[in-house]
Coordinates of N, CA and C in Angstrom, one line a residue:
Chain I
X1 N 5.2 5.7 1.0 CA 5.6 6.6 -0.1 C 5.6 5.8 -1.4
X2 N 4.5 6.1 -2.2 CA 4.7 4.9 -3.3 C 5.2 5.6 -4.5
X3 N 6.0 7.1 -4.6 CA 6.8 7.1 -6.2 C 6.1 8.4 -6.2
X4 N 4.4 8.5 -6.1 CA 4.0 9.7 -6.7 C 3.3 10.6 -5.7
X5 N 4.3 11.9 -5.3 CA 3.7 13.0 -4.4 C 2.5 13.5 -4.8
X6 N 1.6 14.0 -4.3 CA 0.5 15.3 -4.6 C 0.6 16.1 -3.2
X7 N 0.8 17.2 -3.8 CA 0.3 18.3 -3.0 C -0.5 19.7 -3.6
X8 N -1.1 20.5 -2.9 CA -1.4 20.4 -1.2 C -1.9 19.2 -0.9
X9 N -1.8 18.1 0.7 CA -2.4 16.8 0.7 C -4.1 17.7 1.9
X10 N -4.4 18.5 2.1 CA -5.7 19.1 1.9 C -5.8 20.6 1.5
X11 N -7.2 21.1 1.0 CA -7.0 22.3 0.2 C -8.6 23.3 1.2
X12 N -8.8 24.1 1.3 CA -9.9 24.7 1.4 C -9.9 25.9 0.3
X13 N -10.9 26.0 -0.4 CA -11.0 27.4 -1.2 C -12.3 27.6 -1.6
X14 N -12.8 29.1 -1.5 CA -13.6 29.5 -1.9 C -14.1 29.5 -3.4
X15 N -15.3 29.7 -3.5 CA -15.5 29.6 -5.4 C -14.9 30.9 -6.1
X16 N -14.3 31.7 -5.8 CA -14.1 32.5 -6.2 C -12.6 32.5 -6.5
X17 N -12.0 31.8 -5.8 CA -10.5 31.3 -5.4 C -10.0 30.7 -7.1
X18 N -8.6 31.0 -7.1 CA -7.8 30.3 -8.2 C -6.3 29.5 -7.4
X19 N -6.6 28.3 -7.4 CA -5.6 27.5 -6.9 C -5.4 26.4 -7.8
X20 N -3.9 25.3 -7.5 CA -3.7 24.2 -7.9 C -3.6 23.5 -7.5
X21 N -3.2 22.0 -7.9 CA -2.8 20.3 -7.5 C -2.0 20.4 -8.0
X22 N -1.0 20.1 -7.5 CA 0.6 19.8 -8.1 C 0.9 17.5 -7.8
X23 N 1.4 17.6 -8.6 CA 1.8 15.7 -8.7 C 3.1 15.9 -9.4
X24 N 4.0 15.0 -8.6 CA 5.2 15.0 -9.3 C 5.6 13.5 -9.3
X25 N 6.5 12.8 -10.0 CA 6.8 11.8 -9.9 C 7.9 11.2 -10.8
X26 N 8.6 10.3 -9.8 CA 10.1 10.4 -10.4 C 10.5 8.7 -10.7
X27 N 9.6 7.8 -11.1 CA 9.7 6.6 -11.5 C 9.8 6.4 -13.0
X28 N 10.0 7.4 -13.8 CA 10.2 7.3 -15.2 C 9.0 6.7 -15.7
X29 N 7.6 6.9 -15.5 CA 6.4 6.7 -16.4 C 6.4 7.6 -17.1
X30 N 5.8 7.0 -18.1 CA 5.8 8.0 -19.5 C 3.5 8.7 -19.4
X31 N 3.0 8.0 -18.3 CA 1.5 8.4 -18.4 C 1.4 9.1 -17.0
X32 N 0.4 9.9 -17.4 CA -0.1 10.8 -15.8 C -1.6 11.0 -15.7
X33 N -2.2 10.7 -14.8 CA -3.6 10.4 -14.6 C -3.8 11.8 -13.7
X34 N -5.2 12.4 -13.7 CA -6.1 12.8 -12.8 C -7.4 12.1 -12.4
X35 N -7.5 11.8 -11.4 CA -8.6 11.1 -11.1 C -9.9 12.2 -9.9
X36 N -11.2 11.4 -10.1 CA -11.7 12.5 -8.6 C -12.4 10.9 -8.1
X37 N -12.4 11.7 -6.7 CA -13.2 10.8 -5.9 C -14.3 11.3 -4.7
X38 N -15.4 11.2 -5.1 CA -16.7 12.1 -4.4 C -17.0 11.4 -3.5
X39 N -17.7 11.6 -2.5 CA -18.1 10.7 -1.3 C -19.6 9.5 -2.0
X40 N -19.0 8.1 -1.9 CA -20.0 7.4 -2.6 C -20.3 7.1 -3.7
X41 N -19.5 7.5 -4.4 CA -19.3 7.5 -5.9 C -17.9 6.9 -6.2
X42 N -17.7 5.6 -7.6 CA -16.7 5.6 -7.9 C -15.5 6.8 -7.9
X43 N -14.1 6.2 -8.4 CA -13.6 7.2 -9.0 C -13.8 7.1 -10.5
X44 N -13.7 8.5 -10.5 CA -13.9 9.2 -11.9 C -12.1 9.5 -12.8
X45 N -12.2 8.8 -13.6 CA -10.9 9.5 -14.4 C -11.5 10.6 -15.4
X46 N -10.4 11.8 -15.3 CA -11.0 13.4 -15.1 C -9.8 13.5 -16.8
X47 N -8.5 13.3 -16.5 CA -7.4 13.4 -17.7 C -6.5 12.1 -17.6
X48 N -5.9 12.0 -19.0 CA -4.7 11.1 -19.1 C -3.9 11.9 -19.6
X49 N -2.5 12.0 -19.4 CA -1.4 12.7 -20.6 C -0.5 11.6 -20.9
X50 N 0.2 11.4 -21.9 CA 1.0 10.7 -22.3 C 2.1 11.3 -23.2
X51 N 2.9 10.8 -22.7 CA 4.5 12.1 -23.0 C 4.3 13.7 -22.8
X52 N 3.4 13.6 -22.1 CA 3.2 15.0 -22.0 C 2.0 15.8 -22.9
X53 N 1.4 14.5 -23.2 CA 0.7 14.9 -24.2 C -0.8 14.6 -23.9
X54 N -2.0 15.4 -23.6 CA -3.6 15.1 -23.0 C -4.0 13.9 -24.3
X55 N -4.3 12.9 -24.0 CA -4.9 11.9 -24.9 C -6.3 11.4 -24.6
X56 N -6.5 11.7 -23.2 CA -8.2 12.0 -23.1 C -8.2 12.9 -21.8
X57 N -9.7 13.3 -22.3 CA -10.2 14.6 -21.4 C -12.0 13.7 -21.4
X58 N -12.2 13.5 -19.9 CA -13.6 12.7 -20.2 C -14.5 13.3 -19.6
X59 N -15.2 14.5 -20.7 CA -15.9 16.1 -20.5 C -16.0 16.3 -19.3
X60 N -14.8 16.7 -18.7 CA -14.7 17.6 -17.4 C -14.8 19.1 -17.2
X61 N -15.5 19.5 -16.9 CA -15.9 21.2 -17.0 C -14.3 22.4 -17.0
X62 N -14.6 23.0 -18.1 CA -13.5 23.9 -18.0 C -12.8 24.8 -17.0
X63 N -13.9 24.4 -15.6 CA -13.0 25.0 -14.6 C -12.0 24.2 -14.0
X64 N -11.8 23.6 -14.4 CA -10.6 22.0 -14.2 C -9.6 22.3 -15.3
X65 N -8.5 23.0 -15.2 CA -7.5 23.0 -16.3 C -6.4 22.3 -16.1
X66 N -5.9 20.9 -16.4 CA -4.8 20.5 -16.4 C -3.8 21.1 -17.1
X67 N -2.5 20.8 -16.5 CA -1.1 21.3 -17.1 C -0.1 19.9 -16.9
X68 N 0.5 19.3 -17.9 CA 2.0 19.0 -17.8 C 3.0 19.3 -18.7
X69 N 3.6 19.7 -18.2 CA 4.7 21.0 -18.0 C 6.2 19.8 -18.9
X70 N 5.9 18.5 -18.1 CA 7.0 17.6 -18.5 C 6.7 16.3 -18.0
X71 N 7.5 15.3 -18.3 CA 6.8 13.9 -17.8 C 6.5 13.3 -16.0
X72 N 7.2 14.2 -15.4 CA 7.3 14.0 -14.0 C 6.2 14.8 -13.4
X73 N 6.1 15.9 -14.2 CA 5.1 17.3 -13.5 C 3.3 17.2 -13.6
X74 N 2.4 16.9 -13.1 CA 1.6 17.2 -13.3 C 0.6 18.6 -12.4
X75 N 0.2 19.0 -13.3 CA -1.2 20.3 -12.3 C -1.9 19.9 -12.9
X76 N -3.1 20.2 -11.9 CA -4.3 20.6 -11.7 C -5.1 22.4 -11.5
X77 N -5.5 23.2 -12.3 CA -5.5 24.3 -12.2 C -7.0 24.4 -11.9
X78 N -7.2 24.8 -10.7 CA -8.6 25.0 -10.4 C -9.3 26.6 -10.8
X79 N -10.5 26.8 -10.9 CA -10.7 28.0 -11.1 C -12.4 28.2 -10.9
X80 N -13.1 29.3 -10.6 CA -14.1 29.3 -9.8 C -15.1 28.2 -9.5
X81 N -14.5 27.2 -8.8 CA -15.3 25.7 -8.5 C -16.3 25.9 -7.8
X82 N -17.4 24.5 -7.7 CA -18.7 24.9 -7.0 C -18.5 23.7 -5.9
X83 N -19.5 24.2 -4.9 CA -19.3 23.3 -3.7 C -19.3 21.9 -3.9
X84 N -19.7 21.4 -5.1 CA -19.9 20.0 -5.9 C -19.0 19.4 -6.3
X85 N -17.9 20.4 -6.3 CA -16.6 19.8 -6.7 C -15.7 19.5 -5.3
X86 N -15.7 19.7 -4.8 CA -15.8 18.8 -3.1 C -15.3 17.6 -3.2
X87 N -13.9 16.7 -3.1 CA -14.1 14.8 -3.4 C -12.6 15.1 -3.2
X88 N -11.6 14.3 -3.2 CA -10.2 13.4 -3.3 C -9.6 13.5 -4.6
X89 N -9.2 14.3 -4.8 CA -8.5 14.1 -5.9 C -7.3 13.6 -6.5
X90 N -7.0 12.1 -7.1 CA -6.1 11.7 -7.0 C -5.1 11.8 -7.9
X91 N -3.7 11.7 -8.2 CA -2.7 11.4 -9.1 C -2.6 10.4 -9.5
X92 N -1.7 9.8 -10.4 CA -1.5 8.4 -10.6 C -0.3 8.6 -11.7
X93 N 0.4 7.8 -11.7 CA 1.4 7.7 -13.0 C 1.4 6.3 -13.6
X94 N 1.9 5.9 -15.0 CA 1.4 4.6 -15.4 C 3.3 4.4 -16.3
X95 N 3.0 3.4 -16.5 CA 4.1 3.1 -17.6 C 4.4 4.0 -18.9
X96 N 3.2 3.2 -19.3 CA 2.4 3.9 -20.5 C 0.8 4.2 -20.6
X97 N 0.2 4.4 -21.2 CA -1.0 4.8 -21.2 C -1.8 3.8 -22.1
X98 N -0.9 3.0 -23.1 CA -1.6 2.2 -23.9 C -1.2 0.7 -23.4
X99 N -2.2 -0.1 -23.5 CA -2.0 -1.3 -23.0 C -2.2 -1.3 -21.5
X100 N -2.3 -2.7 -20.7 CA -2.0 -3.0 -19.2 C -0.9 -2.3 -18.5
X101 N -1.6 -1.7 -17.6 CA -0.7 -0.7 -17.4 C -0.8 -0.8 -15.6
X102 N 0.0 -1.0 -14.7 CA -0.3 -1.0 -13.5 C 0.0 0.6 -12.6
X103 N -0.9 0.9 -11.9 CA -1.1 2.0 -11.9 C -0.2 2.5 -10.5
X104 N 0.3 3.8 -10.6 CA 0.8 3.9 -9.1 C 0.2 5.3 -8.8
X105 N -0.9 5.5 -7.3 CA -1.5 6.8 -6.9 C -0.3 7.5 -6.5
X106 N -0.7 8.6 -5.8 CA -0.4 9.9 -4.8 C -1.6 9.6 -4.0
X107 N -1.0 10.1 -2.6 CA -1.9 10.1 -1.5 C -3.3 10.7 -1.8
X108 N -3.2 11.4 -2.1 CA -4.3 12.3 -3.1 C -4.3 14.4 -2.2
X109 N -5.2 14.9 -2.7 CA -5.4 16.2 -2.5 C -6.9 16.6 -2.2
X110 N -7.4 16.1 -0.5 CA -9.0 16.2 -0.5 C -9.3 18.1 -0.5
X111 N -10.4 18.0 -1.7 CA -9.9 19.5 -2.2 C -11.9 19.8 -1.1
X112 N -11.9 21.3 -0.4 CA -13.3 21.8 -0.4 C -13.6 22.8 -0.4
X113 N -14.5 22.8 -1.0 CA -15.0 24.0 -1.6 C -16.4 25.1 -0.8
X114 N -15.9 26.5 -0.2 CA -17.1 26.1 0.7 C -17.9 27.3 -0.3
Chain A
X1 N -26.9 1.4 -13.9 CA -26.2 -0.2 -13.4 C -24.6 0.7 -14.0
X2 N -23.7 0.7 -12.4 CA -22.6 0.5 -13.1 C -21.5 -0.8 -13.7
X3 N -20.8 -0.7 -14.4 CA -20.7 -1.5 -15.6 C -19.9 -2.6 -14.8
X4 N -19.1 -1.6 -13.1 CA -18.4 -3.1 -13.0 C -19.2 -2.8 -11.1
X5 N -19.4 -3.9 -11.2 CA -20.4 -4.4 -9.4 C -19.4 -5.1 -9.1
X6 N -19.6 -4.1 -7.4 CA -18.8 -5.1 -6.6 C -19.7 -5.9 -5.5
X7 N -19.4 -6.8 -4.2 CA -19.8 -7.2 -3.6 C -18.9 -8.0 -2.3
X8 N -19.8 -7.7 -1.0 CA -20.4 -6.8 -0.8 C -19.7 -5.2 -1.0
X9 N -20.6 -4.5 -0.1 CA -20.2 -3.3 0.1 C -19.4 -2.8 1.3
X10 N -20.3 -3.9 2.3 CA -19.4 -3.5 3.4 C -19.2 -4.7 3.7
X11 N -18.4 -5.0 4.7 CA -18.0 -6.4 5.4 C -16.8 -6.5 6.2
X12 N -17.4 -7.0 7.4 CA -16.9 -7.1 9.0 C -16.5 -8.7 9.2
X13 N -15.5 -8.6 9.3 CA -14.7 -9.7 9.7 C -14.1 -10.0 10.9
X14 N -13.8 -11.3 11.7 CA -13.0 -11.4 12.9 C -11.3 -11.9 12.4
X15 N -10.6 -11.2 13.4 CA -9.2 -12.0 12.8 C -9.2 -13.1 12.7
X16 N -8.6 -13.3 11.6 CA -8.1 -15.1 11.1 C -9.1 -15.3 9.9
X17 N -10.1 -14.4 9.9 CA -11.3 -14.9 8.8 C -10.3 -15.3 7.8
X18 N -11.0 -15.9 7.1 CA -10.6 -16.2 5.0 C -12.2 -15.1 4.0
X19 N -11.5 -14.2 3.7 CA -12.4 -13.0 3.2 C -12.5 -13.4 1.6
X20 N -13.7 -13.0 1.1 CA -13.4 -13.3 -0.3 C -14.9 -11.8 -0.9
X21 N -13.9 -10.8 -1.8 CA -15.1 -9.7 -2.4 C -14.7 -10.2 -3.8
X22 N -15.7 -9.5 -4.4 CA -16.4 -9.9 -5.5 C -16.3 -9.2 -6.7
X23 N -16.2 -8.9 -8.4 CA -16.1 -7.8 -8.8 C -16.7 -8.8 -10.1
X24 N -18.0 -7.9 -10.5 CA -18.8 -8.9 -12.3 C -18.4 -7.3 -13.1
X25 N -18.4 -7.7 -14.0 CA -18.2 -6.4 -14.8 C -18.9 -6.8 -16.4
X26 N -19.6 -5.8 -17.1 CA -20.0 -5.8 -18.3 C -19.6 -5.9 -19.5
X27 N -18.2 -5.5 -19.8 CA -17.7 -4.6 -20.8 C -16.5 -6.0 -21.0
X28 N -16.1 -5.7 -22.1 CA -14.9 -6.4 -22.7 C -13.9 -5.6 -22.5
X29 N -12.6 -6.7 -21.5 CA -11.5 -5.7 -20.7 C -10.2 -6.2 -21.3
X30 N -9.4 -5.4 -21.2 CA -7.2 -5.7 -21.7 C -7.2 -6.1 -20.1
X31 N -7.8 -5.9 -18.6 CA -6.8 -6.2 -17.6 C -8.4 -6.4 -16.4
X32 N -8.1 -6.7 -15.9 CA -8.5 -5.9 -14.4 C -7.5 -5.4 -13.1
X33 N -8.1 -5.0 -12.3 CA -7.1 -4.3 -11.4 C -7.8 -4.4 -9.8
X34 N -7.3 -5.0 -9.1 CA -7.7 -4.9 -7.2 C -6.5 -3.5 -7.0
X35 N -7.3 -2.9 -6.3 CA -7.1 -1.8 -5.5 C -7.2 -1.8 -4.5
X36 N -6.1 -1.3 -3.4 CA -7.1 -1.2 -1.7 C -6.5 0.3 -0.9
X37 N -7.2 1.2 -0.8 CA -7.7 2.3 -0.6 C -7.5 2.4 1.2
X38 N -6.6 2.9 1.6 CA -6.5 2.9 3.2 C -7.3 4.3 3.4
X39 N -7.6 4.2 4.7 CA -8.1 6.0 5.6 C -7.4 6.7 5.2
X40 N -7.3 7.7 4.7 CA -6.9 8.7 4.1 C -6.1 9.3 2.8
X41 N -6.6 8.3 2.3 CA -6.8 8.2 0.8 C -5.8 7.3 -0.2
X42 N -4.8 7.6 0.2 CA -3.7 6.9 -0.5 C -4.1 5.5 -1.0
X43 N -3.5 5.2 -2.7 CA -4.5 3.8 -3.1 C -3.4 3.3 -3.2
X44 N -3.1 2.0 -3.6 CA -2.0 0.7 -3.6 C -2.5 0.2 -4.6
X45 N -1.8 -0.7 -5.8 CA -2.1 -1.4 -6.8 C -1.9 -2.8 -5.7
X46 N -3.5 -3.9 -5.8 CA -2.6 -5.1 -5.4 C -2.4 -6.0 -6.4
X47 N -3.1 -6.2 -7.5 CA -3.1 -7.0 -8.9 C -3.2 -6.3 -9.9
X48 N -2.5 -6.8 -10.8 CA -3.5 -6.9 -12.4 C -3.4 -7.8 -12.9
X49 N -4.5 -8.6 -13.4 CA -4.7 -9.7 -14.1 C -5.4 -9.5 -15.2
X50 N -5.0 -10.2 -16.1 CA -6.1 -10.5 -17.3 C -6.7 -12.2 -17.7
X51 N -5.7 -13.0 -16.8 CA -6.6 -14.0 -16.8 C -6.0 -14.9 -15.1
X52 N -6.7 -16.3 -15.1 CA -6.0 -17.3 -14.2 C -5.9 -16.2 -13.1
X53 N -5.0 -16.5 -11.9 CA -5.0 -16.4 -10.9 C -3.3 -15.9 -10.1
X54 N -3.7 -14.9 -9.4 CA -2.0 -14.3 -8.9 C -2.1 -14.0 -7.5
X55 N -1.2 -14.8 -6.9 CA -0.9 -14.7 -5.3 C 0.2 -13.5 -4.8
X56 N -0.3 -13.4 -4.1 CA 1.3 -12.2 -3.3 C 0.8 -12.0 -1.8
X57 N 1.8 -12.9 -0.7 CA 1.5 -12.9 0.7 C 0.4 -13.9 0.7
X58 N -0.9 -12.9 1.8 CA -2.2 -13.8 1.8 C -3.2 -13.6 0.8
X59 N -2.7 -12.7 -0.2 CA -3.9 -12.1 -1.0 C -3.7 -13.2 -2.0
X60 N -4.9 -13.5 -2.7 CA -5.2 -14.1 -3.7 C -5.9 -13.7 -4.6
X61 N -5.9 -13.1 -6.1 CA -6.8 -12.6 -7.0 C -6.8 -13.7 -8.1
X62 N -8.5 -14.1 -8.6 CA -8.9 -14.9 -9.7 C -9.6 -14.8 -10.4
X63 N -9.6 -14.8 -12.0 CA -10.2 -13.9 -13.1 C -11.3 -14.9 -13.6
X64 N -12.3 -14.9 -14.0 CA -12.7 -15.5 -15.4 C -13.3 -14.7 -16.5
X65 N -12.6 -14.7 -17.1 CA -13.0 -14.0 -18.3 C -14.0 -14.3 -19.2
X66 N -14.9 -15.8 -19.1 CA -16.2 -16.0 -19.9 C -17.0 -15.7 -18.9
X67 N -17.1 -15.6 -17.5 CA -18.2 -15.1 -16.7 C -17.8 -13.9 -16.4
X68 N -16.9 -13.3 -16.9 CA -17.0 -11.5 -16.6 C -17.2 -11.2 -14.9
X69 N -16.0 -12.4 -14.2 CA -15.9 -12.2 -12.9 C -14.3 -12.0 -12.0
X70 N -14.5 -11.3 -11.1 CA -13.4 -11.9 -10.4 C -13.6 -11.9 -9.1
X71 N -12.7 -12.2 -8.6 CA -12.8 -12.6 -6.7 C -11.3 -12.0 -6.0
X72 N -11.2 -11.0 -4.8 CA -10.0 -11.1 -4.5 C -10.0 -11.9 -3.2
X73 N -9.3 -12.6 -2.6 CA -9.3 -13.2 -1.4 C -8.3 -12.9 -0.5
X74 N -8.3 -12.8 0.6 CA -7.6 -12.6 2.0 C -8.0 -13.9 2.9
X75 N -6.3 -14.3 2.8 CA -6.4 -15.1 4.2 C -5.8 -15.4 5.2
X76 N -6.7 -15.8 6.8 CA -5.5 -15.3 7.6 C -5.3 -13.7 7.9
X77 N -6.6 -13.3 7.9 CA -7.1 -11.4 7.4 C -6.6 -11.5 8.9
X78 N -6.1 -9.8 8.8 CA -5.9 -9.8 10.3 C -6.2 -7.8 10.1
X79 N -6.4 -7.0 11.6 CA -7.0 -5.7 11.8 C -6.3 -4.7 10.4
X80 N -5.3 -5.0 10.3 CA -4.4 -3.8 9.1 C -4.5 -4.2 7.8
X81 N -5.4 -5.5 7.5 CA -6.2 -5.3 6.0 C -7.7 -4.7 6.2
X82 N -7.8 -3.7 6.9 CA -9.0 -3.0 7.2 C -8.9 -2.1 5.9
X83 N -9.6 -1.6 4.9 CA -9.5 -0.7 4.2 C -10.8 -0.9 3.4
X84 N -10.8 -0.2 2.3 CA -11.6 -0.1 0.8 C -11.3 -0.5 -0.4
X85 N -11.4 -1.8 -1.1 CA -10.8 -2.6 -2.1 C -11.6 -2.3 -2.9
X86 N -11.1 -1.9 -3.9 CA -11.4 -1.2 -5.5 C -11.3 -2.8 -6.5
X87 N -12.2 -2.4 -7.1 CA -12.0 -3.1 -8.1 C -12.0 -2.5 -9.5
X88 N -11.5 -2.7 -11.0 CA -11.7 -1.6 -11.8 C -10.9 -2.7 -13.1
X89 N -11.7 -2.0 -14.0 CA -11.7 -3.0 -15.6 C -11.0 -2.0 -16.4
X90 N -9.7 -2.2 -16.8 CA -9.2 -1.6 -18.2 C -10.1 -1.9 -19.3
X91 N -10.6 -1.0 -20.6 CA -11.2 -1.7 -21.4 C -10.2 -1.8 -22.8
X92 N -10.6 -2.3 -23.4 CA -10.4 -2.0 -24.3 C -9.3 -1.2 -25.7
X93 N -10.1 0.0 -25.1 CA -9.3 1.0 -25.5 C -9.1 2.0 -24.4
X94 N -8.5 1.1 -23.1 CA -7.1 1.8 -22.5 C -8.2 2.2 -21.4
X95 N -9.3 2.7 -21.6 CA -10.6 3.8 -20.0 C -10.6 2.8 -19.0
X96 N -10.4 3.2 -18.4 CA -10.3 2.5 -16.8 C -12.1 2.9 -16.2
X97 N -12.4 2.0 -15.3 CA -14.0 1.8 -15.0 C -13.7 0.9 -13.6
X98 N -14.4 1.8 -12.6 CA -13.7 1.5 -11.2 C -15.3 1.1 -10.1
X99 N -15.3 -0.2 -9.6 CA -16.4 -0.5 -8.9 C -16.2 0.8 -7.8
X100 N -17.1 0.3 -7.0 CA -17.7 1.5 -5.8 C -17.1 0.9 -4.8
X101 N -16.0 -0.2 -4.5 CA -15.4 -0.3 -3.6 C -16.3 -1.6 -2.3
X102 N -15.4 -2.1 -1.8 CA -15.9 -3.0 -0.8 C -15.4 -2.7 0.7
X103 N -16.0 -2.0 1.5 CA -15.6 -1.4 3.0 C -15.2 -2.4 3.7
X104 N -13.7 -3.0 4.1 CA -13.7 -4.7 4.8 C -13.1 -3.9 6.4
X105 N -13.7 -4.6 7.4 CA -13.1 -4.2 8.3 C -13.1 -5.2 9.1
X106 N -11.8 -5.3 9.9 CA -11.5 -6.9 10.5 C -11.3 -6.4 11.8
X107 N -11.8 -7.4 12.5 CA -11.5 -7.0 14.3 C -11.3 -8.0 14.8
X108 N -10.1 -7.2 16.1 CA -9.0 -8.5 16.3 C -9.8 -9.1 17.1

């Protein structure tokens, strides 16, 4: 258990489906990460928030809508996804977001899309 | 060409090996970071360094910053450092950039 939960920890949904990623985390970082992870492909960082605040978005398709709600809370708001979006999606919380920042995941949320 | 290469990709070891992966990267970095990635997803921070050299247990991580390299080492590897070690370059301005991972697998 390293600090930061994700759930669901697997997902199945159709493209037509409206679900979320929930990450919570109670080590008092002030940063919250989304990351994806495709089969064979690095990971991709998808958002950053800091204080609650999106400080980058690194052009992820608008059916990806992040939410934090507050500094512990993060979603993931999925909405008519394509079978391409298929990969691990992970959490992460940070200190801060600016400077060396040592990162701590969530097990992650292998999301598929059929 | 991604910006940060690892090496190898895969690699099979017997217990007791001394393991050593690889990570060159392009870009001008604030840190780097070893990762290691178990079966089923969950990731672990094992370093961050931005320069010289940091031990913890058998792991050993070593930077150099004018050849744009680093090395993590295991020694004394035994079957339960079996996993997928990430490597990944803070840059700059804060973007994280994550190698494709080194598949290590040790048999006792």
């Amino acid at each position: 258990e390293t600090g930061v939960t994700q759930t669901p920890r697997h997902l199945v949904m159709g493209m037509t489906n409206k679900k979320s990623l929930k990450c919570e985390q109670h080590l008092g970082h002030n940063a919250m990460y989304w990351y994806k992870q495709s089969a064979k492909k690095p990971l991709e960082l998808m958002f950053v928030y800091s204080l609650e605040e999106r400080v980058e978005n690194n052009s992820v398709p608008s059916r990806f809508s992040p939410e934090c709600p507050n500094s512990s809370h993060l979603f993931l708001h999925l909405h008519t996804l394509q079978p391409e979006d298929s990969a691990l999606y992970l959490c992460a919380s940070s200190q801060n977001s600016l400077g060396a920042n040592v990162l701590t995941f969530g097990a992650g949320s292998r999301l598929t899309v059929l | 060409k991604n910006e940060v290469e690892q090496s190898p990709q895969n690699l099979t070891a017997q217990e007791g090996e001394f393991i050593t992966i690889n990570c060159s990267y392009s870009v001008g970095i604030s840190a780097l970071h070893w990762l290691q990635q178990h079966p089923g997803g969950g990731i672990v921070s094992l370093f961050m360094l931005s320069s010289g050299k940091k031990k913890h247990g058998r792991l050993i991580a070593t930077i150099n910053i004018q050849e744009k390299h680093s090395s993590l080492h295991i020694t004394a590897s035994h079957p339960r450092d079996s996993a997928v070690y990430i490597c990944a370059v803070e840059g700059v301005y804060n973007d994280m950039r994550f190698g494709a991972g080194t598949r290590l697998t040790v048999k006792p």
